[in-house]
Coordinates of C-alpha atoms and ligand atoms in Angstrom, one line a residue:
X259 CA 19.9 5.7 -13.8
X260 CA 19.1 8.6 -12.5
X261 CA 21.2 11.6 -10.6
X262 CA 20.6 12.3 -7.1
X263 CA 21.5 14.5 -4.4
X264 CA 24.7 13.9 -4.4
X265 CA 25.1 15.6 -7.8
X266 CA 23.8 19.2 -7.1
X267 CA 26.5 21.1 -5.8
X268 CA 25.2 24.1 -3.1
X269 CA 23.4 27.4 -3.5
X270 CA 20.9 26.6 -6.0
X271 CA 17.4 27.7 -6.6
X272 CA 15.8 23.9 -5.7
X273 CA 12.2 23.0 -6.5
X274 CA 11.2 19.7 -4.9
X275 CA 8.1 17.5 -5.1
X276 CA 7.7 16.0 -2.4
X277 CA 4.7 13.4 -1.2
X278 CA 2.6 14.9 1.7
X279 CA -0.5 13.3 1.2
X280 CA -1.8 12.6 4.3
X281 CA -5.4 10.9 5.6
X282 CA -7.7 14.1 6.9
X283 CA -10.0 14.0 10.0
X284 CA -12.6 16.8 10.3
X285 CA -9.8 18.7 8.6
X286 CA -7.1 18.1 10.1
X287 CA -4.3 16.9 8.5
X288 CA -2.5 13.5 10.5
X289 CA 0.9 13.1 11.0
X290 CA 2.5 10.2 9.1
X291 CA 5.9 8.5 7.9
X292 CA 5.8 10.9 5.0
X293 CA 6.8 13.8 6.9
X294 CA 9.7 12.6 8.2
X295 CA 11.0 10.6 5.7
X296 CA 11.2 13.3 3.0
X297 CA 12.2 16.1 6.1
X298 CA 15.1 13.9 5.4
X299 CA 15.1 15.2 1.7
X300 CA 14.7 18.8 2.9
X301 CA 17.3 19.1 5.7
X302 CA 19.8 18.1 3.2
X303 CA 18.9 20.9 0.8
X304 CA 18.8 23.3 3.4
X305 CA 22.3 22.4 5.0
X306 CA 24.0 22.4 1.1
X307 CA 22.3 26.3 1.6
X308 CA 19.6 25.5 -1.4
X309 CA 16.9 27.9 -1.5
X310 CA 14.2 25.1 -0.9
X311 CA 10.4 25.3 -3.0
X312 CA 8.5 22.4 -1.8
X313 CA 5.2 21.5 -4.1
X314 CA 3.1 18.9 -2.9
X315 CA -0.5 17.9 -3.6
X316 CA -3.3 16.6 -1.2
X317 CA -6.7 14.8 -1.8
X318 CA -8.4 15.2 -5.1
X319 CA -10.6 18.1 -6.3
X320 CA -14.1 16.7 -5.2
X321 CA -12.6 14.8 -1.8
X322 CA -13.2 15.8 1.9
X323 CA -9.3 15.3 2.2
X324 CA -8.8 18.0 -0.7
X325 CA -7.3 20.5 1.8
X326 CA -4.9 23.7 1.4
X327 CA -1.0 22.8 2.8
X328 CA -1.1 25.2 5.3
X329 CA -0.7 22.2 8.2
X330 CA 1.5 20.4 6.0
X331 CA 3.8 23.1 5.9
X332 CA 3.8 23.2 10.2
X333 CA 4.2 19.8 10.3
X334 CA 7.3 19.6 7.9
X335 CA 8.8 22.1 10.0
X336 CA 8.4 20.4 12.9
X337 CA 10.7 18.1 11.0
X338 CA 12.7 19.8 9.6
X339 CA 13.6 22.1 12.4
X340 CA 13.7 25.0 10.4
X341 CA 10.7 27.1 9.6
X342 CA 8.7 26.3 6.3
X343 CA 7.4 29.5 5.1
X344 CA 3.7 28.7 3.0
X345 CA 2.0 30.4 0.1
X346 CA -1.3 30.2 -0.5
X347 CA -0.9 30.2 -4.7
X348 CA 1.4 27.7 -7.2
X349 CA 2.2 30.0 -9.4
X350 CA 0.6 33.5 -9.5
X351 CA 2.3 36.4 -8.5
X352 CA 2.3 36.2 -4.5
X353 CA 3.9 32.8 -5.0
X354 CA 6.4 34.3 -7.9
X355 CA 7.6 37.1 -5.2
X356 CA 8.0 34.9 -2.6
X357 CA 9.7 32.5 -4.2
X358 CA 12.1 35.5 -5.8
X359 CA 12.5 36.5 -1.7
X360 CA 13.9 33.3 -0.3
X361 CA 16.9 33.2 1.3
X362 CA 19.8 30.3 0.8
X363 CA 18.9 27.8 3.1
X364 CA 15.5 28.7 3.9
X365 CA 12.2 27.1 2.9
X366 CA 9.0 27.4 1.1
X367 CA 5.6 25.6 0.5
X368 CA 3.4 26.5 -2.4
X369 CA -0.3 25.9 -2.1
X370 CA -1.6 22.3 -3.3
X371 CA -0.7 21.8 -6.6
X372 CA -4.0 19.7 -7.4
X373 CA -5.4 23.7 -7.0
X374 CA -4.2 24.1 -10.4
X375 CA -6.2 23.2 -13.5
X376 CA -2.9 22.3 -15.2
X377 CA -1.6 19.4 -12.4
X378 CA -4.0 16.5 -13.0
X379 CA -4.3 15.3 -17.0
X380 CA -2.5 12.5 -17.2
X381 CA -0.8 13.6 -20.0
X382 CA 2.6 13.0 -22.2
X383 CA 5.7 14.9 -20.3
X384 CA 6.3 17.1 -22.9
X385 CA 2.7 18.6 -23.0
X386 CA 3.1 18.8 -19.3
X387 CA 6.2 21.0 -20.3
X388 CA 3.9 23.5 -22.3
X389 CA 1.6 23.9 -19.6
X390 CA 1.3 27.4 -18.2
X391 CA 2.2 26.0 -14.7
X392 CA 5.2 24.6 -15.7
X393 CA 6.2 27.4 -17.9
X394 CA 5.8 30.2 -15.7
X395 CA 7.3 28.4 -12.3
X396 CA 10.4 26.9 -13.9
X397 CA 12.6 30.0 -14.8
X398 CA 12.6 31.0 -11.5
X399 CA 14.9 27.5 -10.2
X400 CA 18.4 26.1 -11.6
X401 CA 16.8 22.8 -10.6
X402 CA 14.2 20.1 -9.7
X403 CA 13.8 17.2 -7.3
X404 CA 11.5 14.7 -7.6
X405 CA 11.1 12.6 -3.9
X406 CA 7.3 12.0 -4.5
X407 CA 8.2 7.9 -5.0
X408 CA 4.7 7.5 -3.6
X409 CA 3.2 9.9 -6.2
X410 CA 4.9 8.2 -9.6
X411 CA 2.7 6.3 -10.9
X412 CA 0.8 9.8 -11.6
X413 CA 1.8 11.4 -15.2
X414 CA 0.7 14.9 -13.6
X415 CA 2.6 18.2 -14.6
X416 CA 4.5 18.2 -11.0
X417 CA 5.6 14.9 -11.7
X418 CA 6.7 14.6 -15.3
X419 CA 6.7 18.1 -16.5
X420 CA 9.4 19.4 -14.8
X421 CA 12.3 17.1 -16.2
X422 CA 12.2 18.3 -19.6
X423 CA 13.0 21.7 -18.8
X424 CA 15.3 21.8 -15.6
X425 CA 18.0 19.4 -15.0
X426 CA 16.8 17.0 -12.5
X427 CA 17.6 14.9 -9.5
X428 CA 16.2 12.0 -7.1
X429 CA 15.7 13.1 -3.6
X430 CA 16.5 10.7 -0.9
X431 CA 12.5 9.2 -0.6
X432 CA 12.9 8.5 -4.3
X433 CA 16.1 6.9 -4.5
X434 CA 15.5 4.5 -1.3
X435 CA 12.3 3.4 -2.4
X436 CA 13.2 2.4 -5.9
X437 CA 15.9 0.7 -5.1
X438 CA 14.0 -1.5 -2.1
X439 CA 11.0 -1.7 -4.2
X440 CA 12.4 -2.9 -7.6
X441 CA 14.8 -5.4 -6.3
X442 CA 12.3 -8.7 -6.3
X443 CA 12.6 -7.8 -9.7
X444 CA 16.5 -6.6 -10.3
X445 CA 18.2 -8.2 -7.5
X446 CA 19.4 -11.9 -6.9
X447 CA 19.0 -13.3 -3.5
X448 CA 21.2 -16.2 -1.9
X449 CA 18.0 -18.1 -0.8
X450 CA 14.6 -18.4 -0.7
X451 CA 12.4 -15.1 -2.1
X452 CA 8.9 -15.4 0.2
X453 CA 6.1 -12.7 -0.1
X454 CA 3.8 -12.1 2.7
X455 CA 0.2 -11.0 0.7
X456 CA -2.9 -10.2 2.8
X457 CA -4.7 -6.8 2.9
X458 CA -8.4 -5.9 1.5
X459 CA -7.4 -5.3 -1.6
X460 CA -7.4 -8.7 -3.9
X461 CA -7.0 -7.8 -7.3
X462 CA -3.5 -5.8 -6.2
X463 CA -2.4 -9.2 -4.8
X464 CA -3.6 -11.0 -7.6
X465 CA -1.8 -8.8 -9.9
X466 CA 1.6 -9.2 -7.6
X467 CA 1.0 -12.9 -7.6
X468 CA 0.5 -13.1 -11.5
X469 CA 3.1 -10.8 -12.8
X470 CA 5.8 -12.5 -10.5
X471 CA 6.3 -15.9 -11.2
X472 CA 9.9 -17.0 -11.2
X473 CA 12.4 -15.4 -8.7
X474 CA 9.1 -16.0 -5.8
X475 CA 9.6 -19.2 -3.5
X476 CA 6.8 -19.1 -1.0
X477 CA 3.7 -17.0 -1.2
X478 CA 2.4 -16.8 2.2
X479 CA -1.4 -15.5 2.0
X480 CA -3.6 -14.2 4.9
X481 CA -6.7 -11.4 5.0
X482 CA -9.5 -11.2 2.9
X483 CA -7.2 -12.5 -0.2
X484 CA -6.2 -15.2 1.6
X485 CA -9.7 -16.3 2.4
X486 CA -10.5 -16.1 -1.2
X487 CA -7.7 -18.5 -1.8
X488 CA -9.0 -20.9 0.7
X489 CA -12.3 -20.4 -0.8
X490 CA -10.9 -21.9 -4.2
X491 CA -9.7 -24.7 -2.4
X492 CA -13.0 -25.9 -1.5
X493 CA -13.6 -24.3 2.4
X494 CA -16.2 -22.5 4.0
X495 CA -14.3 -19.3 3.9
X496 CA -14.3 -16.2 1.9
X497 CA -18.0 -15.8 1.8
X498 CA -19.9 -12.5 2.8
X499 CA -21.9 -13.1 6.0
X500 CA -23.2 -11.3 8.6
X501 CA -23.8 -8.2 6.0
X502 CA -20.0 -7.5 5.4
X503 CA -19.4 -6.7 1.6
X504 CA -15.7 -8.1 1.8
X505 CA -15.7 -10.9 0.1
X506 CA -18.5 -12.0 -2.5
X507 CA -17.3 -9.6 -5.4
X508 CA -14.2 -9.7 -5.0
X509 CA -14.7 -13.5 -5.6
X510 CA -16.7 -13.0 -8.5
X511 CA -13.8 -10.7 -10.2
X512 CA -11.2 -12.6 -9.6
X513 CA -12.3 -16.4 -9.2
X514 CA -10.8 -17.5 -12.8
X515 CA -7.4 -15.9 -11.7
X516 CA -7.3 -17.9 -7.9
X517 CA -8.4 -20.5 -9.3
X518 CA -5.2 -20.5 -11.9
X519 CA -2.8 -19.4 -9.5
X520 CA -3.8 -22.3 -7.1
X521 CA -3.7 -24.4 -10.0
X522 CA 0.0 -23.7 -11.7
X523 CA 1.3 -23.1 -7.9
X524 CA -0.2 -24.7 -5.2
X525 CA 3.0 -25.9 -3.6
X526 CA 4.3 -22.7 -3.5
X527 CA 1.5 -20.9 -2.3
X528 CA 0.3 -21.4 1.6
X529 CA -2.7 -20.8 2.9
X530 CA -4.0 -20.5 6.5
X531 CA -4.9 -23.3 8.9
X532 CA -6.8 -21.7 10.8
X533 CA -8.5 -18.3 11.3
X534 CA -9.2 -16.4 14.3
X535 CA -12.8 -14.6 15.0
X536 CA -14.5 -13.2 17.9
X537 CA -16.6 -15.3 20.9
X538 CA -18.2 -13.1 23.5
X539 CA -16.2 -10.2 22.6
X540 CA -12.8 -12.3 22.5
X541 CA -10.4 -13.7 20.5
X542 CA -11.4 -17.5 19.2
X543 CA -9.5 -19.6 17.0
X544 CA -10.2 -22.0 14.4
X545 CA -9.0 -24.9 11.9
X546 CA -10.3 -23.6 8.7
X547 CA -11.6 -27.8 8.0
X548 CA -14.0 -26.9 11.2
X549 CA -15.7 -23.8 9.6
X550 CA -18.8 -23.5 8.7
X551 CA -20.5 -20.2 6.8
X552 CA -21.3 -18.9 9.7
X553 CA -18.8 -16.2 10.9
X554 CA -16.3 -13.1 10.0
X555 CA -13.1 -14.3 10.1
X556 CA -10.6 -11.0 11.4
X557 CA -7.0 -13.0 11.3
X558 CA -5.2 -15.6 10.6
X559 CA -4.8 -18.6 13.8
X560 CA -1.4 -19.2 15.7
X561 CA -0.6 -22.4 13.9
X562 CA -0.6 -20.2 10.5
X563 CA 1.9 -17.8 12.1
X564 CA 3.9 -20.2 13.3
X565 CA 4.1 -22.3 9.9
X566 CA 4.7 -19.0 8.2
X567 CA 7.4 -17.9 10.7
X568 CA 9.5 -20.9 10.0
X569 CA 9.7 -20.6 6.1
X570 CA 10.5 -16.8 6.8
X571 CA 13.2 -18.3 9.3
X572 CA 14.5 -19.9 6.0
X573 CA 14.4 -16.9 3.8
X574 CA 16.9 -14.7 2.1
X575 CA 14.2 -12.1 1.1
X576 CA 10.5 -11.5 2.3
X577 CA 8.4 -9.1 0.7
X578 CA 5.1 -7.6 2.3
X579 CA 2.3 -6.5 1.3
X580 CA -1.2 -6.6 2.8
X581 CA -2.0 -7.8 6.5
X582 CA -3.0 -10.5 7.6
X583 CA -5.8 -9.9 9.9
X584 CA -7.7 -6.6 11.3
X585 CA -4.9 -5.3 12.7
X586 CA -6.3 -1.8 13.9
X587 CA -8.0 -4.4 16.6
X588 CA -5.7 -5.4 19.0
X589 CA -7.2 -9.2 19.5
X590 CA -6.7 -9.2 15.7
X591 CA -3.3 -8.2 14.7
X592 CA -1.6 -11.4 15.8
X593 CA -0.9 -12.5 12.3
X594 CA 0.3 -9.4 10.7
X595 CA 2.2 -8.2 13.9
X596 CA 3.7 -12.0 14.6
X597 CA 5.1 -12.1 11.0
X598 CA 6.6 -8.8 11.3
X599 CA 8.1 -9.9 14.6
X600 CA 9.5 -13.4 12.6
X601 CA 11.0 -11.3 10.0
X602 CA 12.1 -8.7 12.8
X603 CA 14.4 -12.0 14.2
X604 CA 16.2 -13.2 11.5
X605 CA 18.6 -10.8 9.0
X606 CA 17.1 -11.8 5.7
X607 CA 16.2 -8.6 3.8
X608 CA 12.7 -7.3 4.2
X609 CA 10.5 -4.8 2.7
X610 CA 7.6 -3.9 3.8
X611 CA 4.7 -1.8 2.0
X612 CA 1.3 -1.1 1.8
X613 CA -0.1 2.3 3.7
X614 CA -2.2 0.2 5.7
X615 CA -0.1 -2.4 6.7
X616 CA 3.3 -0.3 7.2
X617 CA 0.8 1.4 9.7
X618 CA 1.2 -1.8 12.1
X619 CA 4.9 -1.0 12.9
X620 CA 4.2 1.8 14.5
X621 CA 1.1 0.9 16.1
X622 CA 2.4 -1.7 17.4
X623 CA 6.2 -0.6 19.1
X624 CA 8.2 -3.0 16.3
X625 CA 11.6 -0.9 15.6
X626 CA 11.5 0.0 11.6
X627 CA 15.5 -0.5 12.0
X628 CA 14.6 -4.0 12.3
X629 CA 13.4 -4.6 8.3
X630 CA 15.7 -3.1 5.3
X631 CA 12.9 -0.9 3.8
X632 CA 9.5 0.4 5.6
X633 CA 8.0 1.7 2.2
X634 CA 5.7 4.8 2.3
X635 CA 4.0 4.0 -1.0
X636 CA 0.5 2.5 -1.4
X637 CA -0.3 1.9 -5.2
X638 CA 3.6 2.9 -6.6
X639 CA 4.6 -0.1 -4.4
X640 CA 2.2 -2.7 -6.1
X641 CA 2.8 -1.3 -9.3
X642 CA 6.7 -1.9 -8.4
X643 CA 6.0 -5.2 -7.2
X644 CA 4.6 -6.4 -10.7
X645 CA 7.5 -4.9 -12.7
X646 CA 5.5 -1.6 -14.0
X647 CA 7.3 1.3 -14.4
X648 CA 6.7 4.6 -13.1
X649 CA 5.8 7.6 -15.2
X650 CA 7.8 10.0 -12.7
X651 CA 10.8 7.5 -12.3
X652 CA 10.9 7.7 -16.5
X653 CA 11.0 11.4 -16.5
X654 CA 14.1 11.7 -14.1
X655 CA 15.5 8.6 -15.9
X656 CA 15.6 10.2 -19.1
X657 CA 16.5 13.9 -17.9
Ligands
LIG177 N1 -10.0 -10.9 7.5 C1 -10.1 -9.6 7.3 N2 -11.3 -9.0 7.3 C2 -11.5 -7.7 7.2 N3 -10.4 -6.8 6.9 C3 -9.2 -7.3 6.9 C4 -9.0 -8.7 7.1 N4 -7.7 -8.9 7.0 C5 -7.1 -7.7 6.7 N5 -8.0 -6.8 6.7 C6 -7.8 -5.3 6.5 O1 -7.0 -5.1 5.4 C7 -6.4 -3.8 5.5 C8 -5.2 -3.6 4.8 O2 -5.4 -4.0 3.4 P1 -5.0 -3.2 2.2 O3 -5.7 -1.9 2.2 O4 -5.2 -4.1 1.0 O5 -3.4 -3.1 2.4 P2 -2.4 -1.9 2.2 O6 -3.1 -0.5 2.2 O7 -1.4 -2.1 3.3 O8 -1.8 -2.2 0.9 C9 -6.2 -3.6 7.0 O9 -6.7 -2.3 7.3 C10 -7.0 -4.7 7.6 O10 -7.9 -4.3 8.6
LIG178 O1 -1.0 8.6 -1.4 C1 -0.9 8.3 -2.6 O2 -1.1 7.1 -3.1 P1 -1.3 5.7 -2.2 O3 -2.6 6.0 -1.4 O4 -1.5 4.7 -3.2 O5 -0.1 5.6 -1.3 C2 -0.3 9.3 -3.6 O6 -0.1 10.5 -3.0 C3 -1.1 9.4 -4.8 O7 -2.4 10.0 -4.5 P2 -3.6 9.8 -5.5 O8 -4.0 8.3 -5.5 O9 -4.7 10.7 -5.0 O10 -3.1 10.2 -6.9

C-alpha cells in the first residue's frame, strides 16, 4: 500500500496536491469541506517544520469556474491558521524563487495548475514525468504528497507525474477516503451491506448497482433513479412532464439495464411507496399506485423513509450515494435528511458521498461525527464504489 505521513520525517522540501476545486459564483470562490479537510493535511506538514508547496487546480480551461487560486489560498489559511503565501505562476521563475525562499514551516500556493499546457493530457505517468512541468518543479522538493483523493481518477501530470521521480506519500484526505471508499469492496461486514442510491445522475447509479452484486444486501432507491426504477416496474413515474428534462433520456439510455437489474434483483432492490410533490405551494404526499402522469415528483413519501429506516436499523454497513429528493428545498429533503438521521441513530458504519448529497449534512445541522466517513469526492467516489481503480492511487501505490 502506499506510505503516508507518517513516514516523512521533518524539515523537508514537501510538494502537495491537494483538491481545492470549489463551485464559483460571479467569481467568487465558496467555501467547502475541501478546505478544511485537507487544512488537516497542511497543518501537519507545517507542525513536522516542512517547507509546504500546495498545487491545486480549479475549473477547466473554457469554464466560468476556471479561476486563479488567489482566494483559495485565503481561504486555506483561514484554516490552516497560518498564512498561505500565493504565486501567481506553476513553474516559471517567480514561482522557482519563491519556492527557493520558503521558510520551514511556512506555506505556499502556486497558481492553478490547469494554467499549464502540460497538466491536462491524460497521459501514461511516465510521459507525465518528461513533461517540462514536472521536470523543472521537482528538483526543487525532497518529496511529494498526493491528498487530491477527489482528483484521482484524473491521469494529469500533478497527479501521476510526480511519483516516478520524488519519493511519495498519501496525505491524510487520501488515506481516509480510500480506505472508507474501497471497503464495500475490501472489507467484510458482520451483517447486512445496504446502499442508499438516489441523486440525478442515473447511469452512476446504474453502474454502482451493476458492478456490485454480491457483498450488497438491500438497495434502497429514491430521486430521479429511483423513479426510473418504478417506471420499469410498470408506474406512472419517471416520465418528463411539466417541461423538466429529468427523466425521458435518461430512461431511454438506460432502460435495458433497469430493466435487468429489477429483473436478477427485485427482492433486494426497494423502491418507493410513495413520492411527495407540491399542492399550493406545499408539501403533498402520494402512494406511487395513485399517480397519474401528471406531476413532478421532488422526494420520496414518509412511509418510504420509514420502511428504509428500519432495514438501515438492521444494517452493519450503509453506503450513500445520491439523494433522495430535492433536498436544497426544505419541504423536499425529508427523504434524504430522514435517512441520514436513521443512519445518524444506529452505529452501523456509514459512508456517505456524492458532492451534492454530502451537502445535506451541513445544510441541514446533522453532526458529520455521527457517520464513519463524510466523503468529499464526486466521480472518484463512484468510480470507487464500482471497484475501478484510480490512476493517482496507482502512481503512489507503485512509488
Ligand atoms: N425527484 C427529483 N427531482 C429532481 N431532482 C432531484 C430529485 N431527487 C434528487 N434530485 C437532485 O439530485 C441532486 C443530487 O444528485 P447527484 O448530482 O446525482 O448526486 P451527487 O452529486 O451527490 O452524487 C440533488 O441536487 C437533488 O436536488
Ligand atoms: O471536483 C472534482 O470532481 P467531482 O466534481 O467529481 O467531485 C475534481 O476536482 C475533478 O475535477 P474535474 O472533473 O474538473 O477533473
Amino acid at each position: 500500500m502506499f506510505k503516508t505521513l507518517d513516514d516523512i520525517g521533518s524539515g523537508k522540501r514537501v510538494l502537495v496536491r491537494l483538491d481545492l476545486n470549489s463551485p464559483v459564483e460571479d467569481g467568487i470562490v465558496k467555501d467547502n469541506r475541501r478546505f478544511a479537510r485537507h487544512a488537516r493535511t497542511v497543518r501537519e506538514l507545517v507542525d513536522a517544520g516542512h517547507r509546504v508547496v500546495v498545487m491545486a487546480h480549479q475549473g477547466r480551461p473554457g469554464r466560468d469556474s476556471f479561476v486563479s487560486l488567489a482566494q483559495h489560498a485565503d481561504l486555506l489559511a483561514e484554516y490552516v491558521e497560518t498564512p498561505v503565501a500565493f504565486v501567481d505562476e506553476v513553474y516559471g521563475e517567480a514561482a522557482i524563487e519563491a519556492i527557493r525562499s520558503l521558510g520551514a514551516g511556512e506555506v505556499l500556493m502556486l497558481e492553478n495548475v490547469r494554467m499549464c499546457a502540460d497538466e491536462l493530457p491524460e497521459n501514461a505517468p511516465e510521459d507525465h514525468a518528461e513533461s517540462e512541468f514536472v521536470r523543472t518543479l521537482a528538483p526543487e522538493f525532497d518529496c511529494y504528497v498526493n491528498d487530491a483523493y477527489s482528483a484521482a481518477h484524473r491521469a494529469h501530470a500533478s497527479l501521476v507525474g510526480f511519483p516516478q521521480v520524488l519519493p511519495s506519500y498519501a496525505g491524510r484526505v487520501m488515506e481516509s477516503e480510500y480506505e472508507a471508499n474501497t471497503s464495500i469492496a475490501n472489507r467484510e461486514f458482520d451483517g447486512p451491506v445496504t446502499m442508499v442510491l438516489g441523486g440525478a445522475k442515473a447511469t452512476d447509479v446504474i453502474d454502482v448497482m451493476s458492478a456490485l452484486d454480491e457483498g450488497v444486501d438491500h438497495y434502497l432507491l429514491g430521486g430521479i433513479v429511483g423513479e426510473l426504477f418504478l417506471r420499469a416496474a410498470g408506474y406512472d413515474v419517471g416520465y418528463d412532464v411539466g417541461g423538466t428534462e429529468l427523466y425521458d433520456h435518461q430512461w431511454e439510455n438506460n432502460e435495458e439495464r433497469i430493466r435487468t437489474l429489477l429483473d436478477e434483483r427485485g427482492d433486494r432492490i426497494h423502491l418507493p411507496v410513495d413520492l411527495a410533490y407540491e399542492d399550493d405551494d406545499a408539501r403533498a404526499e402520494i402512494l406511487v399506485e395513485g399517480i397519474e402522469k401528471d406531476r413532478d415528483l421532488l422526494d420520496v413519501g414518509s412511509l418510504t423513509v420509514e420502511r428504509y429506516g428500519r432495514v438501515i436499523e438492521d444494517s452493519a454497513a450503509v453506503f450513500v450515494k445520491g439523494a433522495l429528493g430535492v433536498f436544497e428545498d426544505e419541504r423536499f429533503a425529508d427523504g434524504t435528511v430522514g435517512v441520514l438521521e436513521s443512519i445518524a441513530s444506529t452505529d452501523c458504519f456509514s459512508v456517505v458521498g456524492g458532492g451534492d448529497t454530502s451537502r445535506a449534512i451541513e445544510l441541514y445541522g446533522l453532526d458529520e461525527g455521527y457517520f464513519s466517513h463524510v466523503s468529499i469526492a464526486g466521480g472518484a467516489y463512484v468510480r470507487a464504489l464500482t471497484g475501478e481503480s484510480l490512476p493517482a492511487v496507482d502512481a503512489l501505490v507503485e512509488n
